[in-house]
Amino acid sequence: MWINSIGNRRPTASVRDFKRVIKKLKDFTGGHKKVDAQIHVYSPIAVPFHSSAAARWINRKALQWSVRRVCRQLGFQSPITWTFEPASGEVAGSLGEGALVYHCVDEFSEFTGTDKNAILEMERRLMEKSDCVIVFIRSPV
């Protein structure tokens, strides 16, 4: 099962972000979708303000409940969580996984519109509880 990103930045009052919010709501209400023989996609919903302790708590509880529900529906037992998203650290490792892999693919804390300190703290906690952390370092050319 592929779980779509919950997002890292606060939405702005732009038409583009409004359309993204509408799409995320539509995808969420559609539940998980089978896209191939053994591949399902699920798009959870989240409060996009990671710097707020209350928002992180709400997101953690909502994600735990919804991802566990989808895993039960699909008959998953002892899944392996492989994540590249620091914000997933709020839930990853609490789903009864057999293993947790963090694949660090970008410096999310440097993205425009993110709360750098909140993202770095989420990433630190995710690395601490991961069974394996994969990082590719590109050498300067």
JSON list of C-alpha atoms in Angstrom, two decimals:
[
{"chain": "A", "resi": 1, "resn": "MET", "atom": "CA", "xyz": [0.00, 0.00, 0.00]},
{"chain": "A", "resi": 2, "resn": "TRP", "atom": "CA", "xyz": [1.29, 3.43, -0.96]},
{"chain": "A", "resi": 3, "resn": "ILE", "atom": "CA", "xyz": [0.25, 6.16, 1.47]},
{"chain": "A", "resi": 4, "resn": "ASN", "atom": "CA", "xyz": [0.30, 9.61, -0.09]},
{"chain": "A", "resi": 5, "resn": "SER", "atom": "CA", "xyz": [2.06, 12.45, 1.67]},
{"chain": "A", "resi": 6, "resn": "ILE", "atom": "CA", "xyz": [0.14, 14.49, 4.21]},
{"chain": "A", "resi": 7, "resn": "GLY", "atom": "CA", "xyz": [2.19, 17.56, 3.26]},
{"chain": "A", "resi": 8, "resn": "ASN", "atom": "CA", "xyz": [4.84, 19.60, 5.02]},
{"chain": "A", "resi": 9, "resn": "ARG", "atom": "CA", "xyz": [3.91, 23.20, 4.47]},
{"chain": "A", "resi": 10, "resn": "ARG", "atom": "CA", "xyz": [1.09, 25.46, 5.45]},
{"chain": "A", "resi": 11, "resn": "PRO", "atom": "CA", "xyz": [-1.35, 26.18, 2.63]},
{"chain": "A", "resi": 12, "resn": "THR", "atom": "CA", "xyz": [-1.52, 29.75, 1.39]},
{"chain": "A", "resi": 13, "resn": "ALA", "atom": "CA", "xyz": [-4.59, 31.72, 0.35]},
{"chain": "A", "resi": 14, "resn": "SER", "atom": "CA", "xyz": [-3.92, 30.94, -3.31]},
{"chain": "A", "resi": 15, "resn": "VAL", "atom": "CA", "xyz": [-6.08, 29.31, -5.96]},
{"chain": "A", "resi": 16, "resn": "ARG", "atom": "CA", "xyz": [-3.40, 26.64, -6.42]},
{"chain": "A", "resi": 17, "resn": "ASP", "atom": "CA", "xyz": [-3.43, 25.66, -2.74]},
{"chain": "A", "resi": 18, "resn": "PHE", "atom": "CA", "xyz": [-7.23, 25.78, -2.62]},
{"chain": "A", "resi": 19, "resn": "LYS", "atom": "CA", "xyz": [-7.35, 23.29, -5.51]},
{"chain": "A", "resi": 20, "resn": "ARG", "atom": "CA", "xyz": [-4.81, 21.07, -3.73]},
{"chain": "A", "resi": 21, "resn": "VAL", "atom": "CA", "xyz": [-6.92, 21.08, -0.55]},
{"chain": "A", "resi": 22, "resn": "ILE", "atom": "CA", "xyz": [-10.04, 20.14, -2.54]},
{"chain": "A", "resi": 23, "resn": "LYS", "atom": "CA", "xyz": [-8.14, 17.31, -4.29]},
{"chain": "A", "resi": 24, "resn": "LYS", "atom": "CA", "xyz": [-6.80, 15.99, -0.96]},
{"chain": "A", "resi": 25, "resn": "LEU", "atom": "CA", "xyz": [-10.32, 16.02, 0.53]},
{"chain": "A", "resi": 26, "resn": "LYS", "atom": "CA", "xyz": [-11.70, 14.22, -2.52]},
{"chain": "A", "resi": 27, "resn": "ASP", "atom": "CA", "xyz": [-8.94, 11.59, -2.45]},
{"chain": "A", "resi": 28, "resn": "PHE", "atom": "CA", "xyz": [-9.41, 11.07, 1.30]},
{"chain": "A", "resi": 29, "resn": "THR", "atom": "CA", "xyz": [-13.15, 10.58, 1.06]},
{"chain": "A", "resi": 30, "resn": "GLY", "atom": "CA", "xyz": [-12.61, 7.99, -1.70]},
{"chain": "A", "resi": 31, "resn": "GLY", "atom": "CA", "xyz": [-10.74, 5.70, 0.72]},
{"chain": "A", "resi": 32, "resn": "HIS", "atom": "CA", "xyz": [-8.00, 3.39, -0.53]},
{"chain": "A", "resi": 33, "resn": "LYS", "atom": "CA", "xyz": [-7.96, 2.61, -4.23]},
{"chain": "A", "resi": 34, "resn": "LYS", "atom": "CA", "xyz": [-6.68, -0.48, -5.97]},
{"chain": "A", "resi": 35, "resn": "VAL", "atom": "CA", "xyz": [-4.43, 0.71, -8.80]},
{"chain": "A", "resi": 36, "resn": "ASP", "atom": "CA", "xyz": [-2.92, -2.65, -9.84]},
{"chain": "A", "resi": 37, "resn": "ALA", "atom": "CA", "xyz": [-3.01, -6.33, -8.90]},
{"chain": "A", "resi": 38, "resn": "GLN", "atom": "CA", "xyz": [-1.33, -5.93, -5.50]},
{"chain": "A", "resi": 39, "resn": "ILE", "atom": "CA", "xyz": [-1.01, -2.15, -5.22]},
{"chain": "A", "resi": 40, "resn": "HIS", "atom": "CA", "xyz": [-3.34, 0.11, -3.26]},
{"chain": "A", "resi": 41, "resn": "VAL", "atom": "CA", "xyz": [-3.10, 3.88, -2.73]},
{"chain": "A", "resi": 42, "resn": "TYR", "atom": "CA", "xyz": [-4.45, 5.67, 0.32]},
{"chain": "A", "resi": 43, "resn": "SER", "atom": "CA", "xyz": [-4.57, 9.45, 0.79]},
{"chain": "A", "resi": 44, "resn": "PRO", "atom": "CA", "xyz": [-4.92, 10.40, 4.46]},
{"chain": "A", "resi": 45, "resn": "ILE", "atom": "CA", "xyz": [-5.95, 13.84, 5.59]},
{"chain": "A", "resi": 46, "resn": "ALA", "atom": "CA", "xyz": [-4.04, 16.00, 8.07]},
{"chain": "A", "resi": 47, "resn": "VAL", "atom": "CA", "xyz": [-4.11, 19.38, 9.73]},
{"chain": "A", "resi": 48, "resn": "PRO", "atom": "CA", "xyz": [-1.29, 21.26, 7.91]},
{"chain": "A", "resi": 49, "resn": "PHE", "atom": "CA", "xyz": [0.17, 23.13, 10.89]},
{"chain": "A", "resi": 50, "resn": "HIS", "atom": "CA", "xyz": [3.02, 20.90, 12.16]},
{"chain": "A", "resi": 51, "resn": "SER", "atom": "CA", "xyz": [4.38, 23.50, 14.58]},
{"chain": "A", "resi": 52, "resn": "SER", "atom": "CA", "xyz": [1.26, 23.22, 16.74]},
{"chain": "A", "resi": 53, "resn": "ALA", "atom": "CA", "xyz": [1.35, 20.46, 19.36]},
{"chain": "A", "resi": 54, "resn": "ALA", "atom": "CA", "xyz": [-2.44, 20.15, 19.11]},
{"chain": "A", "resi": 55, "resn": "ALA", "atom": "CA", "xyz": [-2.29, 19.71, 15.32]},
{"chain": "A", "resi": 56, "resn": "ARG", "atom": "CA", "xyz": [0.43, 17.05, 15.63]},
{"chain": "A", "resi": 57, "resn": "TRP", "atom": "CA", "xyz": [-1.64, 15.19, 18.25]},
{"chain": "A", "resi": 58, "resn": "ILE", "atom": "CA", "xyz": [-4.78, 15.33, 16.04]},
{"chain": "A", "resi": 59, "resn": "ASN", "atom": "CA", "xyz": [-2.79, 14.20, 12.99]},
{"chain": "A", "resi": 60, "resn": "ARG", "atom": "CA", "xyz": [-1.14, 11.35, 14.90]},
{"chain": "A", "resi": 61, "resn": "LYS", "atom": "CA", "xyz": [-4.43, 10.00, 16.23]},
{"chain": "A", "resi": 62, "resn": "ALA", "atom": "CA", "xyz": [-6.27, 10.41, 12.90]},
{"chain": "A", "resi": 63, "resn": "LEU", "atom": "CA", "xyz": [-3.44, 8.81, 10.92]},
{"chain": "A", "resi": 64, "resn": "GLN", "atom": "CA", "xyz": [-3.05, 5.89, 13.33]},
{"chain": "A", "resi": 65, "resn": "TRP", "atom": "CA", "xyz": [-6.77, 5.18, 13.21]},
{"chain": "A", "resi": 66, "resn": "SER", "atom": "CA", "xyz": [-7.17, 5.55, 9.44]},
{"chain": "A", "resi": 67, "resn": "VAL", "atom": "CA", "xyz": [-4.02, 3.65, 8.41]},
{"chain": "A", "resi": 68, "resn": "ARG", "atom": "CA", "xyz": [-4.78, 0.80, 10.84]},
{"chain": "A", "resi": 69, "resn": "ARG", "atom": "CA", "xyz": [-8.31, 0.65, 9.42]},
{"chain": "A", "resi": 70, "resn": "VAL", "atom": "CA", "xyz": [-7.02, 0.37, 5.85]},
{"chain": "A", "resi": 71, "resn": "CYS", "atom": "CA", "xyz": [-4.43, -2.24, 6.88]},
{"chain": "A", "resi": 72, "resn": "ARG", "atom": "CA", "xyz": [-7.20, -4.33, 8.47]},
{"chain": "A", "resi": 73, "resn": "GLN", "atom": "CA", "xyz": [-9.35, -3.96, 5.36]},
{"chain": "A", "resi": 74, "resn": "LEU", "atom": "CA", "xyz": [-6.47, -5.19, 3.19]},
{"chain": "A", "resi": 75, "resn": "GLY", "atom": "CA", "xyz": [-5.54, -8.01, 5.60]},
{"chain": "A", "resi": 76, "resn": "PHE", "atom": "CA", "xyz": [-2.04, -6.71, 6.38]},
{"chain": "A", "resi": 77, "resn": "GLN", "atom": "CA", "xyz": [-0.25, -8.31, 9.31]},
{"chain": "A", "resi": 78, "resn": "SER", "atom": "CA", "xyz": [3.13, -7.09, 10.59]},
{"chain": "A", "resi": 79, "resn": "PRO", "atom": "CA", "xyz": [3.74, -4.74, 7.64]},
{"chain": "A", "resi": 80, "resn": "ILE", "atom": "CA", "xyz": [7.04, -3.04, 6.87]},
{"chain": "A", "resi": 81, "resn": "THR", "atom": "CA", "xyz": [6.78, 0.73, 6.88]},
{"chain": "A", "resi": 82, "resn": "TRP", "atom": "CA", "xyz": [9.13, 2.36, 4.39]},
{"chain": "A", "resi": 83, "resn": "THR", "atom": "CA", "xyz": [8.83, 6.12, 4.59]},
{"chain": "A", "resi": 84, "resn": "PHE", "atom": "CA", "xyz": [10.55, 9.13, 3.07]},
{"chain": "A", "resi": 85, "resn": "GLU", "atom": "CA", "xyz": [8.38, 11.71, 4.83]},
{"chain": "A", "resi": 86, "resn": "PRO", "atom": "CA", "xyz": [9.54, 13.20, 8.18]},
{"chain": "A", "resi": 87, "resn": "ALA", "atom": "CA", "xyz": [5.95, 14.04, 9.14]},
{"chain": "A", "resi": 88, "resn": "SER", "atom": "CA", "xyz": [5.11, 10.32, 8.98]},
{"chain": "A", "resi": 89, "resn": "GLY", "atom": "CA", "xyz": [7.26, 9.88, 12.09]},
{"chain": "A", "resi": 90, "resn": "GLU", "atom": "CA", "xyz": [4.26, 10.92, 14.15]},
{"chain": "A", "resi": 91, "resn": "VAL", "atom": "CA", "xyz": [2.67, 7.56, 13.25]},
{"chain": "A", "resi": 92, "resn": "ALA", "atom": "CA", "xyz": [5.38, 5.31, 11.80]},
{"chain": "A", "resi": 93, "resn": "GLY", "atom": "CA", "xyz": [6.45, 2.73, 14.33]},
{"chain": "A", "resi": 94, "resn": "SER", "atom": "CA", "xyz": [3.07, 2.64, 16.07]},
{"chain": "A", "resi": 95, "resn": "LEU", "atom": "CA", "xyz": [1.20, 0.48, 13.56]},
{"chain": "A", "resi": 96, "resn": "GLY", "atom": "CA", "xyz": [2.44, -2.94, 14.63]},
{"chain": "A", "resi": 97, "resn": "GLU", "atom": "CA", "xyz": [5.10, -2.97, 11.93]},
{"chain": "A", "resi": 98, "resn": "GLY", "atom": "CA", "xyz": [7.63, -5.74, 11.57]},
{"chain": "A", "resi": 99, "resn": "ALA", "atom": "CA", "xyz": [10.22, -3.10, 10.61]},
{"chain": "A", "resi": 100, "resn": "LEU", "atom": "CA", "xyz": [10.52, 0.64, 10.02]},
{"chain": "A", "resi": 101, "resn": "VAL", "atom": "CA", "xyz": [12.75, 2.09, 7.27]},
{"chain": "A", "resi": 102, "resn": "TYR", "atom": "CA", "xyz": [13.35, 5.82, 6.84]},
{"chain": "A", "resi": 103, "resn": "HIS", "atom": "CA", "xyz": [14.60, 6.65, 3.35]},
{"chain": "A", "resi": 104, "resn": "CYS", "atom": "CA", "xyz": [15.86, 10.23, 3.58]},
{"chain": "A", "resi": 105, "resn": "VAL", "atom": "CA", "xyz": [15.33, 11.68, 0.10]},
{"chain": "A", "resi": 106, "resn": "ASP", "atom": "CA", "xyz": [15.40, 15.45, 0.61]},
{"chain": "A", "resi": 107, "resn": "GLU", "atom": "CA", "xyz": [15.95, 18.29, 3.07]},
{"chain": "A", "resi": 108, "resn": "PHE", "atom": "CA", "xyz": [12.26, 18.93, 3.75]},
{"chain": "A", "resi": 109, "resn": "SER", "atom": "CA", "xyz": [13.06, 21.52, 6.42]},
{"chain": "A", "resi": 110, "resn": "GLU", "atom": "CA", "xyz": [14.41, 23.80, 3.66]},
{"chain": "A", "resi": 111, "resn": "PHE", "atom": "CA", "xyz": [11.20, 23.77, 1.61]},
{"chain": "A", "resi": 112, "resn": "THR", "atom": "CA", "xyz": [9.40, 27.10, 1.31]},
{"chain": "A", "resi": 113, "resn": "GLY", "atom": "CA", "xyz": [6.55, 27.51, 3.78]},
{"chain": "A", "resi": 114, "resn": "THR", "atom": "CA", "xyz": [7.69, 24.84, 6.26]},
{"chain": "A", "resi": 115, "resn": "ASP", "atom": "CA", "xyz": [8.42, 25.21, 9.94]},
{"chain": "A", "resi": 116, "resn": "LYS", "atom": "CA", "xyz": [12.12, 24.24, 9.83]},
{"chain": "A", "resi": 117, "resn": "ASN", "atom": "CA", "xyz": [12.44, 23.38, 13.53]},
{"chain": "A", "resi": 118, "resn": "ALA", "atom": "CA", "xyz": [9.27, 21.27, 13.58]},
{"chain": "A", "resi": 119, "resn": "ILE", "atom": "CA", "xyz": [10.34, 19.30, 10.48]},
{"chain": "A", "resi": 120, "resn": "LEU", "atom": "CA", "xyz": [13.85, 18.71, 11.88]},
{"chain": "A", "resi": 121, "resn": "GLU", "atom": "CA", "xyz": [12.41, 17.51, 15.19]},
{"chain": "A", "resi": 122, "resn": "MET", "atom": "CA", "xyz": [10.01, 15.12, 13.44]},
{"chain": "A", "resi": 123, "resn": "GLU", "atom": "CA", "xyz": [12.90, 13.79, 11.34]},
{"chain": "A", "resi": 124, "resn": "ARG", "atom": "CA", "xyz": [15.11, 13.30, 14.41]},
{"chain": "A", "resi": 125, "resn": "ARG", "atom": "CA", "xyz": [12.39, 11.29, 16.18]},
{"chain": "A", "resi": 126, "resn": "LEU", "atom": "CA", "xyz": [11.74, 9.23, 13.03]},
{"chain": "A", "resi": 127, "resn": "MET", "atom": "CA", "xyz": [15.45, 8.36, 12.70]},
{"chain": "A", "resi": 128, "resn": "GLU", "atom": "CA", "xyz": [15.65, 7.34, 16.37]},
{"chain": "A", "resi": 129, "resn": "LYS", "atom": "CA", "xyz": [12.88, 4.79, 16.07]},
{"chain": "A", "resi": 130, "resn": "SER", "atom": "CA", "xyz": [13.76, 3.47, 12.59]},
{"chain": "A", "resi": 131, "resn": "ASP", "atom": "CA", "xyz": [15.32, 0.04, 12.17]},
{"chain": "A", "resi": 132, "resn": "CYS", "atom": "CA", "xyz": [17.18, 1.31, 9.11]},
{"chain": "A", "resi": 133, "resn": "VAL", "atom": "CA", "xyz": [17.93, 4.80, 7.74]},
{"chain": "A", "resi": 134, "resn": "ILE", "atom": "CA", "xyz": [18.97, 5.19, 4.11]},
{"chain": "A", "resi": 135, "resn": "VAL", "atom": "CA", "xyz": [20.63, 8.41, 2.96]},
{"chain": "A", "resi": 136, "resn": "PHE", "atom": "CA", "xyz": [22.27, 9.08, -0.40]},
{"chain": "A", "resi": 137, "resn": "ILE", "atom": "CA", "xyz": [24.81, 11.87, -0.33]},
{"chain": "A", "resi": 138, "resn": "ARG", "atom": "CA", "xyz": [25.57, 13.50, -3.62]},
{"chain": "A", "resi": 139, "resn": "SER", "atom": "CA", "xyz": [29.15, 14.67, -3.84]},
{"chain": "A", "resi": 140, "resn": "PRO", "atom": "CA", "xyz": [29.79, 18.10, -5.29]},
{"chain": "A", "resi": 141, "resn": "VAL", "atom": "CA", "xyz": [30.64, 18.00, -8.97]}
]
